[in-house]
Amino acid sequence: MLTDFIKEIANTDWNSSFSTEIQTQSITALESGKILLFPQLPFQVLSHENKFLTSTITNFKTKNISFNRSTGLLRGAECKGQDHDDLKKMLQRFADHAENLIRNLFSPYIHALQIGRTSFRPVEISGRVSSYRKDDTRLHVDAFPATPNQGRRILRVFTNINPNGQARLWRVGEPYADVAKRFLPQVPRPWPGKSFLLKSLKLTKTYRTKYDHIMLQIHNRMKADLEYQKAVPQCEIGFVPGNTWIVQTDHVSHAAMSGQYMFEQTFYLPVDAMLNPELSPLRVLEKMMGNVLV
Ligand code: SIN
Ligand code: FE
C-alpha cells in the first residue's frame, strides 16, 4: 500500500516552521525508510528561466547540471555569460529553499547536517542509454564509486518542475534490512590494499571504507539481477509537478522510470546524529557482520 512507503505533509511554504510533534513524526518516518511527500510544494521557475527547460542545456557528457555551493561552481551546462549566471542563480535558489525546509523540519539534525550538491535534471529518463551500473531505472540504494560517504546518510530533496504536467515515475522496493539480507552474502571482500590504491590514484575522492565497498557491491548486484528487479515486492509512485519529496536514498530502494525536469538537493548526515542510528544502513550491516565497518 502507498501509505507503507509515503508519509504526506500538508505544507505549501518552503520557509514555514514545524511543531516539535510534526518534526519528530517526520524524522521517525524518514529514518524508518519512508518517503516524506509534500503534495503541494512547487518550485517557481521565473519567466526568464523558462529557456532553461530544455534538454539541450546540458553539455551531453552528463545527464544532470550540478552546482557546488561551497565552490560556487556550476557543472554540466552548455551555456555561457549571463545565461550561465542565471542558471546558477536558479540552482542556488533551489538549494536555499531545500536548506530552509530541511532546517525547519529536521532541527535535531542541524548541528551535524552537511550540504552537498544541487542538481537540475532536464533530460528525459526513459530511453536514456547507460551501463547497467549507471542505470537508475533499476531498483537500487545509492552508493557512488568515486565518492565514498564513509557511513554518512544520504538525504535528498526532490521537486518535479515539469511544465507539461508529466509525473516523475519511480518504483520503490523492499525495506533496507531485506535488501541487506539478500545481497550481503554475495558481497566479496575487497582485495588487500584496494581502497588505498583507489585513493592514491585519485579514483575515489576519499578513502573507500569497508562500508562503502559493501554498499557499492549491493548497489551493483541489485542492478545486475534482472529477476530480482521484476520479482521483488514493489510499488509505483508518480510524483506530479509541484510535488516535493524527501528520501534517504542510501536506505530506500528506488528506481526512476520516466520524467523530465526536476531539482534535487543532497545533504549528508553522520549516523550518530540520527534519532535512531540503529536503523542506518551502517548499523544494520555492522550488526549482521559483527564488525565495525568505518
Ligand atoms: C536516482 O536517484 O536514482 C534517480 C532519481 C531521479 O532522478 O528521479
Ligand atoms: Fe538513486
mmCIF file of C-alpha atoms and ligand atoms in Angstrom:
data_model
loop_
_atom_site.group_PDB
_atom_site.id
_atom_site.type_symbol
_atom_site.label_atom_id
_atom_site.label_comp_id
_atom_site.label_asym_id
_atom_site.label_seq_id
_atom_site.Cartn_x
_atom_site.Cartn_y
_atom_site.Cartn_z
ATOM 1 C CA MET A 1 0.000 0.000 0.000
ATOM 2 C CA LEU A 2 1.178 3.509 -0.830
ATOM 3 C CA THR A 3 0.954 4.621 2.817
ATOM 4 C CA ASP A 4 3.562 1.964 3.684
ATOM 5 C CA PHE A 5 6.010 3.919 1.552
ATOM 6 C CA ILE A 6 4.896 7.537 1.943
ATOM 7 C CA LYS A 7 4.139 9.999 4.708
ATOM 8 C CA GLU A 8 2.369 13.089 3.422
ATOM 9 C CA ILE A 9 2.957 16.527 4.888
ATOM 10 C CA ALA A 10 0.468 19.248 4.007
ATOM 11 C CA ASN A 11 2.791 22.210 3.880
ATOM 12 C CA THR A 12 2.946 24.650 0.996
ATOM 13 C CA ASP A 13 5.719 27.026 2.034
ATOM 14 C CA TRP A 14 9.491 26.448 1.808
ATOM 15 C CA ASN A 15 10.042 28.679 4.831
ATOM 16 C CA SER A 16 7.421 27.598 7.314
ATOM 17 C CA SER A 17 8.271 26.265 10.752
ATOM 18 C CA PHE A 18 7.014 22.909 12.054
ATOM 19 C CA SER A 19 5.835 21.870 15.521
ATOM 20 C CA THR A 20 8.072 19.546 17.538
ATOM 21 C CA GLU A 21 5.442 16.852 17.075
ATOM 22 C CA ILE A 22 5.463 17.085 13.264
ATOM 23 C CA GLN A 23 9.265 17.155 13.277
ATOM 24 C CA THR A 24 9.527 14.023 15.416
ATOM 25 C CA GLN A 25 6.907 12.212 13.320
ATOM 26 C CA SER A 26 8.693 13.217 10.122
ATOM 27 C CA ILE A 27 12.137 12.148 11.307
ATOM 28 C CA THR A 28 10.774 8.858 12.628
ATOM 29 C CA ALA A 29 9.095 8.151 9.277
ATOM 30 C CA LEU A 30 12.197 9.167 7.305
ATOM 31 C CA GLU A 31 14.564 7.077 9.417
ATOM 32 C CA SER A 32 12.306 4.049 9.098
ATOM 33 C CA GLY A 33 12.574 4.272 5.306
ATOM 34 C CA LYS A 34 9.506 6.267 4.307
ATOM 35 C CA ILE A 35 9.371 8.977 1.674
ATOM 36 C CA LEU A 36 8.154 12.327 3.011
ATOM 37 C CA LEU A 37 5.879 13.823 0.380
ATOM 38 C CA PHE A 38 4.747 17.443 0.171
ATOM 39 C CA PRO A 39 1.974 17.214 -2.436
ATOM 40 C CA GLN A 40 1.921 20.981 -2.995
ATOM 41 C CA LEU A 41 5.345 22.470 -2.577
ATOM 42 C CA PRO A 42 6.293 23.733 -6.037
ATOM 43 C CA PHE A 43 9.500 25.456 -7.059
ATOM 44 C CA GLN A 44 8.753 28.622 -9.020
ATOM 45 C CA VAL A 45 10.703 28.876 -12.267
ATOM 46 C CA LEU A 46 10.891 32.590 -13.146
ATOM 47 C CA SER A 47 9.849 33.725 -16.605
ATOM 48 C CA HIS A 48 13.430 34.453 -17.755
ATOM 49 C CA GLU A 49 14.391 30.937 -16.569
ATOM 50 C CA ASN A 50 11.897 29.118 -18.788
ATOM 51 C CA LYS A 51 14.543 28.963 -21.512
ATOM 52 C CA PHE A 52 16.483 26.512 -19.328
ATOM 53 C CA LEU A 53 13.684 23.960 -19.615
ATOM 54 C CA THR A 54 15.292 22.098 -22.495
ATOM 55 C CA SER A 55 17.490 19.002 -22.524
ATOM 56 C CA THR A 56 19.998 20.805 -24.774
ATOM 57 C CA ILE A 57 21.033 22.931 -21.794
ATOM 58 C CA THR A 58 23.340 20.062 -20.693
ATOM 59 C CA ASN A 59 26.688 19.519 -22.344
ATOM 60 C CA PHE A 60 25.649 15.918 -23.241
ATOM 61 C CA LYS A 61 28.559 14.420 -21.303
ATOM 62 C CA THR A 62 26.330 14.405 -18.230
ATOM 63 C CA LYS A 63 22.635 13.911 -17.653
ATOM 64 C CA ASN A 64 22.473 16.498 -14.860
ATOM 65 C CA ILE A 65 23.619 20.040 -14.244
ATOM 66 C CA SER A 66 25.206 20.356 -10.838
ATOM 67 C CA PHE A 67 26.010 23.216 -8.538
ATOM 68 C CA ASN A 68 28.520 23.091 -5.712
ATOM 69 C CA ARG A 69 27.551 25.589 -3.028
ATOM 70 C CA SER A 70 30.977 25.627 -1.374
ATOM 71 C CA THR A 71 32.975 26.352 -4.550
ATOM 72 C CA GLY A 72 30.220 28.258 -6.390
ATOM 73 C CA LEU A 73 30.911 26.112 -9.483
ATOM 74 C CA LEU A 74 28.237 25.063 -11.961
ATOM 75 C CA ARG A 75 28.996 21.875 -13.932
ATOM 76 C CA GLY A 76 27.464 20.203 -16.949
ATOM 77 C CA ALA A 77 25.828 23.273 -18.546
ATOM 78 C CA GLU A 78 26.247 24.243 -22.166
ATOM 79 C CA CYS A 79 25.542 27.980 -21.772
ATOM 80 C CA LYS A 80 27.928 30.892 -21.105
ATOM 81 C CA GLY A 81 27.907 34.500 -19.861
ATOM 82 C CA GLN A 82 24.636 35.891 -18.489
ATOM 83 C CA ASP A 83 22.769 32.617 -19.136
ATOM 84 C CA HIS A 84 25.367 30.709 -17.153
ATOM 85 C CA ASP A 85 24.973 33.148 -14.229
ATOM 86 C CA ASP A 86 21.177 32.989 -14.404
ATOM 87 C CA LEU A 87 21.185 29.191 -14.478
ATOM 88 C CA LYS A 88 23.494 29.141 -11.476
ATOM 89 C CA LYS A 89 21.154 31.514 -9.621
ATOM 90 C CA MET A 90 18.233 29.182 -10.318
ATOM 91 C CA LEU A 91 20.098 26.208 -8.800
ATOM 92 C CA GLN A 92 21.267 28.346 -5.895
ATOM 93 C CA ARG A 93 17.659 29.359 -5.208
ATOM 94 C CA PHE A 94 16.561 25.728 -5.121
ATOM 95 C CA ALA A 95 19.450 24.940 -2.739
ATOM 96 C CA ASP A 96 18.314 27.773 -0.436
ATOM 97 C CA HIS A 97 14.701 26.557 -0.452
ATOM 98 C CA ALA A 98 15.705 22.957 0.228
ATOM 99 C CA GLU A 99 18.049 24.008 3.020
ATOM 100 C CA ASN A 100 15.323 26.110 4.697
ATOM 101 C CA LEU A 101 12.903 23.217 4.510
ATOM 102 C CA ILE A 102 15.369 20.741 5.988
ATOM 103 C CA ARG A 103 16.481 23.143 8.737
ATOM 104 C CA ASN A 104 12.881 23.770 9.783
ATOM 105 C CA LEU A 105 11.684 20.188 9.539
ATOM 106 C CA PHE A 106 14.732 18.428 10.975
ATOM 107 C CA SER A 107 16.030 20.821 13.615
ATOM 108 C CA PRO A 108 17.553 17.972 15.699
ATOM 109 C CA TYR A 109 19.822 17.245 12.685
ATOM 110 C CA ILE A 110 21.014 20.798 12.083
ATOM 111 C CA HIS A 111 24.208 20.753 14.168
ATOM 112 C CA ALA A 112 25.548 17.815 12.149
ATOM 113 C CA LEU A 113 23.997 18.233 8.697
ATOM 114 C CA GLN A 114 26.307 18.826 5.730
ATOM 115 C CA ILE A 115 25.094 20.273 2.459
ATOM 116 C CA GLY A 116 26.110 18.541 -0.789
ATOM 117 C CA ARG A 117 25.482 19.154 -4.486
ATOM 118 C CA THR A 118 22.400 20.684 -6.068
ATOM 119 C CA SER A 119 21.276 19.132 -9.337
ATOM 120 C CA PHE A 120 18.965 20.128 -12.152
ATOM 121 C CA ARG A 121 17.823 17.147 -14.264
ATOM 122 C CA PRO A 122 16.487 18.344 -17.631
ATOM 123 C CA VAL A 123 16.900 15.096 -19.589
ATOM 124 C CA GLU A 124 14.014 12.615 -20.061
ATOM 125 C CA ILE A 125 14.885 9.453 -18.135
ATOM 126 C CA SER A 126 13.034 6.958 -20.264
ATOM 127 C CA GLY A 127 15.047 5.788 -23.283
ATOM 128 C CA ARG A 128 18.355 7.062 -21.876
ATOM 129 C CA VAL A 129 21.200 4.642 -22.623
ATOM 130 C CA SER A 130 23.742 3.759 -19.926
ATOM 131 C CA SER A 131 25.715 0.886 -18.438
ATOM 132 C CA TYR A 132 23.692 -1.255 -16.017
ATOM 133 C CA ARG A 133 25.558 0.245 -13.051
ATOM 134 C CA LYS A 134 24.531 3.771 -14.027
ATOM 135 C CA ASP A 135 21.020 2.717 -14.992
ATOM 136 C CA ASP A 136 18.776 4.325 -12.381
ATOM 137 C CA THR A 137 15.662 2.698 -13.915
ATOM 138 C CA ARG A 138 16.779 -0.398 -11.977
ATOM 139 C CA LEU A 139 15.977 -0.604 -8.262
ATOM 140 C CA HIS A 140 18.980 0.322 -6.139
ATOM 141 C CA VAL A 141 20.164 2.015 -2.973
ATOM 142 C CA ASP A 142 22.504 4.935 -3.642
ATOM 143 C CA ALA A 143 26.259 4.321 -3.458
ATOM 144 C CA PHE A 144 28.772 6.051 -5.707
ATOM 145 C CA PRO A 145 32.129 4.644 -6.859
ATOM 146 C CA ALA A 146 34.150 7.897 -6.698
ATOM 147 C CA THR A 147 32.549 9.481 -3.641
ATOM 148 C CA PRO A 148 32.644 7.227 -0.582
ATOM 149 C CA ASN A 149 30.414 8.662 2.147
ATOM 150 C CA GLN A 150 32.012 6.641 4.953
ATOM 151 C CA GLY A 151 28.748 5.746 6.653
ATOM 152 C CA ARG A 152 27.068 9.147 6.487
ATOM 153 C CA ARG A 153 23.407 9.135 5.488
ATOM 154 C CA ILE A 154 22.415 10.459 2.049
ATOM 155 C CA LEU A 155 19.344 12.648 2.381
ATOM 156 C CA ARG A 156 17.828 14.137 -0.759
ATOM 157 C CA VAL A 157 15.141 16.703 -1.515
ATOM 158 C CA PHE A 158 13.463 16.362 -4.940
ATOM 159 C CA THR A 159 10.999 18.670 -6.707
ATOM 160 C CA ASN A 160 9.314 17.890 -10.024
ATOM 161 C CA ILE A 161 9.133 21.120 -12.079
ATOM 162 C CA ASN A 162 7.851 19.622 -15.337
ATOM 163 C CA PRO A 163 5.859 22.351 -17.150
ATOM 164 C CA ASN A 164 3.704 19.879 -19.137
ATOM 165 C CA GLY A 165 2.121 18.005 -16.256
ATOM 166 C CA GLN A 166 4.406 14.984 -16.656
ATOM 167 C CA ALA A 167 4.967 12.944 -13.491
ATOM 168 C CA ARG A 168 8.318 11.580 -12.368
ATOM 169 C CA LEU A 169 7.632 7.889 -12.172
ATOM 170 C CA TRP A 170 9.504 5.897 -9.524
ATOM 171 C CA ARG A 171 9.443 2.335 -8.336
ATOM 172 C CA VAL A 172 10.146 1.732 -4.652
ATOM 173 C CA GLY A 173 11.259 -1.705 -3.438
ATOM 174 C CA GLU A 174 11.722 -3.736 -0.260
ATOM 175 C CA PRO A 175 12.997 -2.389 3.107
ATOM 176 C CA TYR A 176 16.761 -1.983 3.541
ATOM 177 C CA ALA A 177 17.081 -4.835 6.053
ATOM 178 C CA ASP A 178 15.642 -7.212 3.422
ATOM 179 C CA VAL A 179 17.939 -5.835 0.712
ATOM 180 C CA ALA A 180 20.925 -6.385 3.019
ATOM 181 C CA LYS A 181 19.826 -9.903 3.967
ATOM 182 C CA ARG A 182 19.528 -10.840 0.313
ATOM 183 C CA PHE A 183 22.675 -9.257 -1.113
ATOM 184 C CA LEU A 184 25.251 -9.118 1.718
ATOM 185 C CA PRO A 185 26.040 -12.866 1.426
ATOM 186 C CA GLN A 186 27.047 -12.242 -2.233
ATOM 187 C CA VAL A 187 29.493 -9.421 -1.469
ATOM 188 C CA PRO A 188 33.141 -10.455 -1.918
ATOM 189 C CA ARG A 189 35.873 -8.997 0.310
ATOM 190 C CA PRO A 190 37.880 -6.203 -1.335
ATOM 191 C CA TRP A 191 41.422 -7.324 -2.177
ATOM 192 C CA PRO A 192 44.024 -6.042 0.311
ATOM 193 C CA GLY A 193 45.238 -2.500 -0.419
ATOM 194 C CA LYS A 194 42.431 -1.781 -2.935
ATOM 195 C CA SER A 195 40.972 1.221 -1.072
ATOM 196 C CA PHE A 196 44.419 2.688 -0.505
ATOM 197 C CA LEU A 197 45.261 2.324 -4.201
ATOM 198 C CA LEU A 198 41.936 3.850 -5.323
ATOM 199 C CA LYS A 199 42.621 6.850 -3.103
ATOM 200 C CA SER A 200 46.290 7.208 -4.215
ATOM 201 C CA LEU A 201 45.257 7.099 -7.868
ATOM 202 C CA LYS A 202 42.526 9.653 -7.099
ATOM 203 C CA LEU A 203 39.864 7.215 -8.361
ATOM 204 C CA THR A 204 37.988 7.907 -5.135
ATOM 205 C CA LYS A 205 37.752 11.352 -3.545
ATOM 206 C CA THR A 206 38.211 9.935 -0.053
ATOM 207 C CA TYR A 207 39.076 6.525 1.407
ATOM 208 C CA ARG A 208 36.624 3.767 0.403
ATOM 209 C CA THR A 209 35.766 2.194 3.762
ATOM 210 C CA LYS A 210 34.511 -1.397 4.185
ATOM 211 C CA TYR A 211 31.047 0.149 4.448
ATOM 212 C CA ASP A 212 31.425 1.928 1.100
ATOM 213 C CA HIS A 213 32.720 -1.253 -0.513
ATOM 214 C CA ILE A 214 29.701 -3.234 0.692
ATOM 215 C CA MET A 215 27.177 -0.524 -0.265
ATOM 216 C CA LEU A 216 28.628 -0.226 -3.759
ATOM 217 C CA GLN A 217 28.570 -4.004 -4.200
ATOM 218 C CA ILE A 218 24.946 -4.154 -3.019
ATOM 219 C CA HIS A 219 24.062 -1.293 -5.405
ATOM 220 C CA ASN A 220 25.700 -3.078 -8.348
ATOM 221 C CA ARG A 221 24.307 -6.525 -7.515
ATOM 222 C CA MET A 222 20.767 -5.212 -7.159
ATOM 223 C CA LYS A 223 21.003 -3.568 -10.570
ATOM 224 C CA ALA A 224 22.605 -6.631 -12.204
ATOM 225 C CA ASP A 225 19.879 -9.010 -11.021
ATOM 226 C CA LEU A 226 17.048 -8.703 -13.562
ATOM 227 C CA GLU A 227 14.973 -11.425 -11.924
ATOM 228 C CA TYR A 228 15.154 -9.514 -8.619
ATOM 229 C CA GLN A 229 14.147 -6.302 -10.406
ATOM 230 C CA LYS A 230 10.968 -7.976 -11.621
ATOM 231 C CA ALA A 231 10.061 -10.210 -8.686
ATOM 232 C CA VAL A 232 10.796 -8.142 -5.577
ATOM 233 C CA PRO A 233 7.723 -6.593 -3.888
ATOM 234 C CA GLN A 234 7.500 -3.034 -5.174
ATOM 235 C CA CYS A 235 5.238 -0.069 -5.640
ATOM 236 C CA GLU A 236 4.982 2.540 -8.404
ATOM 237 C CA ILE A 237 4.763 6.178 -7.394
ATOM 238 C CA GLY A 238 4.109 9.061 -9.807
ATOM 239 C CA PHE A 239 5.386 12.366 -8.428
ATOM 240 C CA VAL A 240 3.434 15.064 -10.245
ATOM 241 C CA PRO A 241 4.701 18.613 -10.902
ATOM 242 C CA GLY A 242 4.594 20.640 -7.702
ATOM 243 C CA ASN A 243 5.384 17.579 -5.569
ATOM 244 C CA THR A 244 8.438 17.823 -3.339
ATOM 245 C CA TRP A 245 9.711 14.690 -1.640
ATOM 246 C CA ILE A 246 12.486 13.850 0.822
ATOM 247 C CA VAL A 247 14.176 10.449 0.812
ATOM 248 C CA GLN A 248 17.186 8.777 2.397
ATOM 249 C CA THR A 249 18.347 7.266 -0.865
ATOM 250 C CA ASP A 250 21.054 5.107 0.736
ATOM 251 C CA HIS A 251 18.235 3.300 2.555
ATOM 252 C CA VAL A 252 15.171 3.371 0.298
ATOM 253 C CA SER A 253 15.356 1.020 -2.674
ATOM 254 C CA HIS A 254 14.298 3.199 -5.629
ATOM 255 C CA ALA A 255 14.269 3.387 -9.429
ATOM 256 C CA ALA A 256 13.363 6.366 -11.637
ATOM 257 C CA MET A 257 11.475 5.112 -14.708
ATOM 258 C CA SER A 258 10.452 8.267 -16.563
ATOM 259 C CA GLY A 259 10.149 12.007 -16.193
ATOM 260 C CA GLN A 260 11.897 15.212 -17.180
ATOM 261 C CA TYR A 261 12.827 18.442 -15.360
ATOM 262 C CA MET A 262 13.492 18.009 -11.705
ATOM 263 C CA PHE A 263 15.606 19.573 -8.991
ATOM 264 C CA GLU A 264 17.469 17.648 -6.330
ATOM 265 C CA GLN A 265 19.469 18.773 -3.319
ATOM 266 C CA THR A 266 21.744 16.371 -1.429
ATOM 267 C CA PHE A 267 22.559 16.530 2.284
ATOM 268 C CA TYR A 268 24.785 14.240 4.352
ATOM 269 C CA LEU A 269 24.136 13.268 7.925
ATOM 270 C CA PRO A 270 26.512 11.440 10.279
ATOM 271 C CA VAL A 271 24.811 8.321 11.652
ATOM 272 C CA ASP A 272 25.208 9.428 15.278
ATOM 273 C CA ALA A 273 23.031 12.491 14.609
ATOM 274 C CA MET A 274 20.025 10.274 13.819
ATOM 275 C CA LEU A 275 17.256 9.829 16.379
ATOM 276 C CA ASN A 276 17.645 6.080 15.904
ATOM 277 C CA PRO A 277 21.107 5.259 14.467
ATOM 278 C CA GLU A 278 20.281 1.510 14.617
ATOM 279 C CA LEU A 279 18.120 1.993 11.515
ATOM 280 C CA SER A 280 21.022 3.266 9.377
ATOM 281 C CA PRO A 281 22.479 1.008 6.679
ATOM 282 C CA LEU A 282 25.817 1.269 8.515
ATOM 283 C CA ARG A 283 24.489 -0.107 11.803
ATOM 284 C CA VAL A 284 22.314 -2.730 10.059
ATOM 285 C CA LEU A 285 25.348 -4.056 8.163
ATOM 286 C CA GLU A 286 27.631 -3.854 11.225
ATOM 287 C CA LYS A 287 25.148 -5.882 13.228
ATOM 288 C CA MET A 288 24.875 -8.502 10.503
ATOM 289 C CA MET A 289 28.651 -8.776 10.168
ATOM 290 C CA GLY A 290 29.576 -8.373 13.840
ATOM 291 C CA ASN A 291 32.221 -5.935 12.716
ATOM 292 C CA VAL A 292 32.971 -2.204 12.644
ATOM 293 C CA LEU A 293 32.813 -1.032 9.009
ATOM 294 C CA VAL A 294 34.139 2.561 9.080
HETATM 295 C C1 SIN B 1 18.036 8.184 -8.578
HETATM 296 O O1 SIN B 1 18.393 8.704 -7.515
HETATM 297 O O2 SIN B 1 18.277 7.010 -8.760
HETATM 298 C C2 SIN B 1 17.346 8.992 -9.662
HETATM 299 C C3 SIN B 1 16.221 9.778 -9.136
HETATM 300 C C4 SIN B 1 15.595 10.659 -10.205
HETATM 301 O O3 SIN B 1 16.342 11.244 -10.996
HETATM 302 O O4 SIN B 1 14.366 10.778 -10.214
HETATM 303 FE FE FE B 2 19.478 6.648 -6.888
#
